[in-house]
Amino acid sequence: MIKLRDLEYLTAIDKHKHFGKAALACFVSQPTLSGQLMKLEQQLGLQLVERHRRNVMLTPAGEQLVQEARKVLQAAGQFESCAKALLDPFAGDLHLGLIPTLAPYLLPHIMADLNTSLPNINFFLHENQTKVLLQQLDEGKLDVLILPYLAEMEKFESYQLFDEPLMLATPKNHRLATKKSLSLTDLQGEKILTLADGHCLKDQAMGYCFAAGAKEDNSFQATSLETLRHMVASGMGITLLPALATQGNVASDTIHYGAFQAPVPVRGISLVIRPNYSRMQCVRAIVASVRKSLSDIIS
């Protein structure tokens, strides 16, 4: 009978492409991992791994079966989580993923309430870009995501948490900084500083800007909102920032944050889980807690 541990060894080889690194990740010796994979190959009657002096790679058969191995391991993890949830759905570890343009600005507002309302949950926080988070959620490495909802998330279940307005950040001496009533049409002809490709906020913000007749400033692309903020503060241009990132008088002496009149540009923030996730009572409690925490901050 095939053991789950052997499937873990196979997926580790696929990830690390090296026996030593894979063994280290699995907390076993290299001979143990190599020997078990050879036994698995003998059991299946298939060569799964090409062994070379400096590296290792999967055969076509190995490439196909490692995908099935991940599904089996995910199902096993779900089985274990379900059993734990039956004992106490409000206890244990929970891995929460967020994107870099949301995590540092949202977490200070929600974590105190989450820890109070769910005192027996051990929250592990993970920050990464949307594509990576969705893959880790699909593989069972993460339990819950909080991030802007996108069309590609249709295969998952989602719960709307709040709509976060996008604010216009300009230098204090910019012509739009003194405008009392700001609308998206005021961006016509403006060049907008943006994040680098791979950040969903870039696509969301520029969607509004392009519709208003603005252009992307291709002279610089930031990897974080803080870099964008510093660029605006130094007079290099203007940008759209999520409302939570403008809280607390951040660089208020050099930057003007302007709120748009209706129609207000927003990004919808949702909680996303795998279909048939076993800890739904816990999920509902998280949704309620986050909504309550943000009710007085995001109107």
Tab-separated table of C-alpha atoms in Angstrom, residues 147-280:
chain	number	residue	atom	x	y	z
A	147	LEU	CA	-7.919	39.937	-0.598
A	148	PRO	CA	-9.612	41.860	-3.418
A	149	TYR	CA	-12.023	39.582	-5.272
A	150	LEU	CA	-11.132	38.820	-8.901
A	151	ALA	CA	-12.947	36.900	-11.633
A	152	GLU	CA	-10.359	34.099	-11.514
A	153	MET	CA	-11.521	33.208	-7.992
A	154	GLU	CA	-14.829	31.750	-9.208
A	155	LYS	CA	-13.778	28.185	-8.303
A	156	PHE	CA	-13.519	29.217	-4.654
A	157	GLU	CA	-16.192	30.305	-2.179
A	158	SER	CA	-16.088	33.954	-1.142
A	159	TYR	CA	-17.691	36.281	1.392
A	160	GLN	CA	-17.781	40.033	0.818
A	161	LEU	CA	-16.196	41.896	3.731
A	162	PHE	CA	-16.087	45.559	2.687
A	163	ASP	CA	-15.521	47.943	-0.207
A	164	GLU	CA	-12.330	49.950	0.199
A	165	PRO	CA	-12.347	53.349	-1.577
A	166	LEU	CA	-9.318	54.367	-3.606
A	167	MET	CA	-7.952	57.817	-2.766
A	168	LEU	CA	-6.007	60.195	-4.991
A	169	ALA	CA	-2.548	60.908	-3.566
A	170	THR	CA	-0.902	64.055	-4.925
A	171	PRO	CA	1.912	66.391	-3.856
A	172	LYS	CA	0.568	69.325	-1.820
A	173	ASN	CA	1.329	71.740	-4.677
A	174	HIS	CA	-0.448	69.722	-7.398
A	175	ARG	CA	-3.409	71.349	-9.127
A	176	LEU	CA	-5.796	68.621	-7.956
A	177	ALA	CA	-4.772	69.022	-4.308
A	178	THR	CA	-6.832	72.184	-3.965
A	179	LYS	CA	-9.888	70.917	-5.829
A	180	LYS	CA	-12.799	70.711	-3.397
A	181	SER	CA	-14.949	68.268	-5.377
A	182	LEU	CA	-12.869	65.546	-7.004
A	183	SER	CA	-14.189	63.211	-9.703
A	184	LEU	CA	-12.580	60.546	-11.839
A	185	THR	CA	-12.916	62.776	-14.907
A	186	ASP	CA	-10.398	65.145	-13.285
A	187	LEU	CA	-7.743	62.519	-14.044
A	188	GLN	CA	-8.080	62.998	-17.793
A	189	GLY	CA	-4.645	63.591	-19.316
A	190	GLU	CA	-2.794	62.860	-16.040
A	191	LYS	CA	0.036	60.339	-15.760
A	192	ILE	CA	-0.456	57.879	-12.888
A	193	LEU	CA	2.350	56.201	-10.926
A	194	THR	CA	1.624	52.490	-10.517
A	195	LEU	CA	2.776	49.285	-8.906
A	196	ALA	CA	4.739	46.744	-10.912
A	197	ASP	CA	2.993	43.964	-12.839
A	198	GLY	CA	1.745	41.115	-10.671
A	199	HIS	CA	-0.054	43.328	-8.153
A	200	CYS	CA	-3.816	43.132	-8.642
A	201	LEU	CA	-4.186	46.672	-7.292
A	202	LYS	CA	-2.376	47.967	-10.373
A	203	ASP	CA	-4.978	46.474	-12.704
A	204	GLN	CA	-7.868	47.668	-10.533
A	205	ALA	CA	-6.562	51.227	-10.145
A	206	MET	CA	-5.522	51.642	-13.760
A	207	GLY	CA	-8.879	50.298	-14.930
A	208	TYR	CA	-10.505	53.355	-13.350
A	209	CYS	CA	-7.736	55.658	-14.592
A	210	PHE	CA	-7.838	54.466	-18.201
A	211	ALA	CA	-11.616	54.853	-18.239
A	212	ALA	CA	-11.147	58.457	-17.064
A	213	GLY	CA	-8.616	59.206	-19.801
A	214	ALA	CA	-5.481	59.045	-17.666
A	215	LYS	CA	-2.252	57.331	-18.693
A	216	GLU	CA	0.204	55.087	-16.890
A	217	ASP	CA	3.530	56.716	-15.980
A	218	ASN	CA	5.971	54.146	-17.364
A	219	SER	CA	9.048	55.927	-16.034
A	220	PHE	CA	8.815	54.015	-12.742
A	221	GLN	CA	6.935	51.033	-11.307
A	222	ALA	CA	6.915	50.444	-7.559
A	223	THR	CA	7.002	47.141	-5.708
A	224	SER	CA	5.117	48.485	-2.661
A	225	LEU	CA	2.623	51.149	-1.676
A	226	GLU	CA	5.233	52.765	0.537
A	227	THR	CA	7.504	53.278	-2.468
A	228	LEU	CA	4.600	54.860	-4.343
A	229	ARG	CA	3.932	57.109	-1.363
A	230	HIS	CA	7.548	58.282	-1.259
A	231	MET	CA	7.495	58.974	-4.994
A	232	VAL	CA	4.413	61.176	-4.573
A	233	ALA	CA	5.914	62.901	-1.528
A	234	SER	CA	9.021	63.781	-3.548
A	235	GLY	CA	6.905	65.370	-6.271
A	236	MET	CA	7.439	62.649	-8.881
A	237	GLY	CA	3.767	62.226	-9.712
A	238	ILE	CA	0.318	61.178	-8.483
A	239	THR	CA	-1.273	57.808	-7.752
A	240	LEU	CA	-4.310	56.015	-6.345
A	241	LEU	CA	-3.933	54.516	-2.861
A	242	PRO	CA	-6.383	52.313	-0.922
A	243	ALA	CA	-8.111	54.202	1.883
A	244	LEU	CA	-6.638	52.036	4.658
A	245	ALA	CA	-3.140	52.961	3.457
A	246	THR	CA	-3.901	56.648	3.968
A	247	GLN	CA	-5.011	56.346	7.607
A	248	GLY	CA	-3.130	58.028	10.422
A	249	ASN	CA	-1.777	61.204	8.799
A	250	VAL	CA	0.755	59.255	6.746
A	251	ALA	CA	3.064	61.855	5.141
A	252	SER	CA	0.259	64.414	5.508
A	253	ASP	CA	2.742	67.292	5.477
A	254	THR	CA	3.846	66.486	1.927
A	255	ILE	CA	0.932	64.525	0.423
A	256	HIS	CA	-2.697	65.454	-0.113
A	257	TYR	CA	-5.195	62.583	-0.039
A	258	GLY	CA	-8.328	63.378	-2.000
A	259	ALA	CA	-11.613	61.465	-1.819
A	260	PHE	CA	-13.594	61.030	-5.041
A	261	GLN	CA	-17.239	61.950	-5.395
A	262	ALA	CA	-19.629	59.319	-6.777
A	263	PRO	CA	-18.964	57.136	-8.637
A	264	VAL	CA	-16.250	56.301	-6.097
A	265	PRO	CA	-13.483	53.926	-7.254
A	266	VAL	CA	-13.268	50.978	-4.862
A	267	ARG	CA	-11.743	47.556	-4.511
A	268	GLY	CA	-13.998	44.903	-3.027
A	269	ILE	CA	-12.283	42.949	-0.247
A	270	SER	CA	-13.479	39.371	0.287
A	271	LEU	CA	-12.698	36.340	2.406
A	272	VAL	CA	-11.958	33.359	0.153
A	273	ILE	CA	-11.929	29.656	1.039
A	274	ARG	CA	-11.877	26.309	-0.756
A	275	PRO	CA	-15.260	24.761	-1.582
A	276	ASN	CA	-16.455	22.385	1.156
A	277	TYR	CA	-13.960	23.775	3.673
A	278	SER	CA	-14.591	21.914	6.933
A	279	ARG	CA	-14.348	24.778	9.450
A	280	MET	CA	-17.307	26.859	8.325
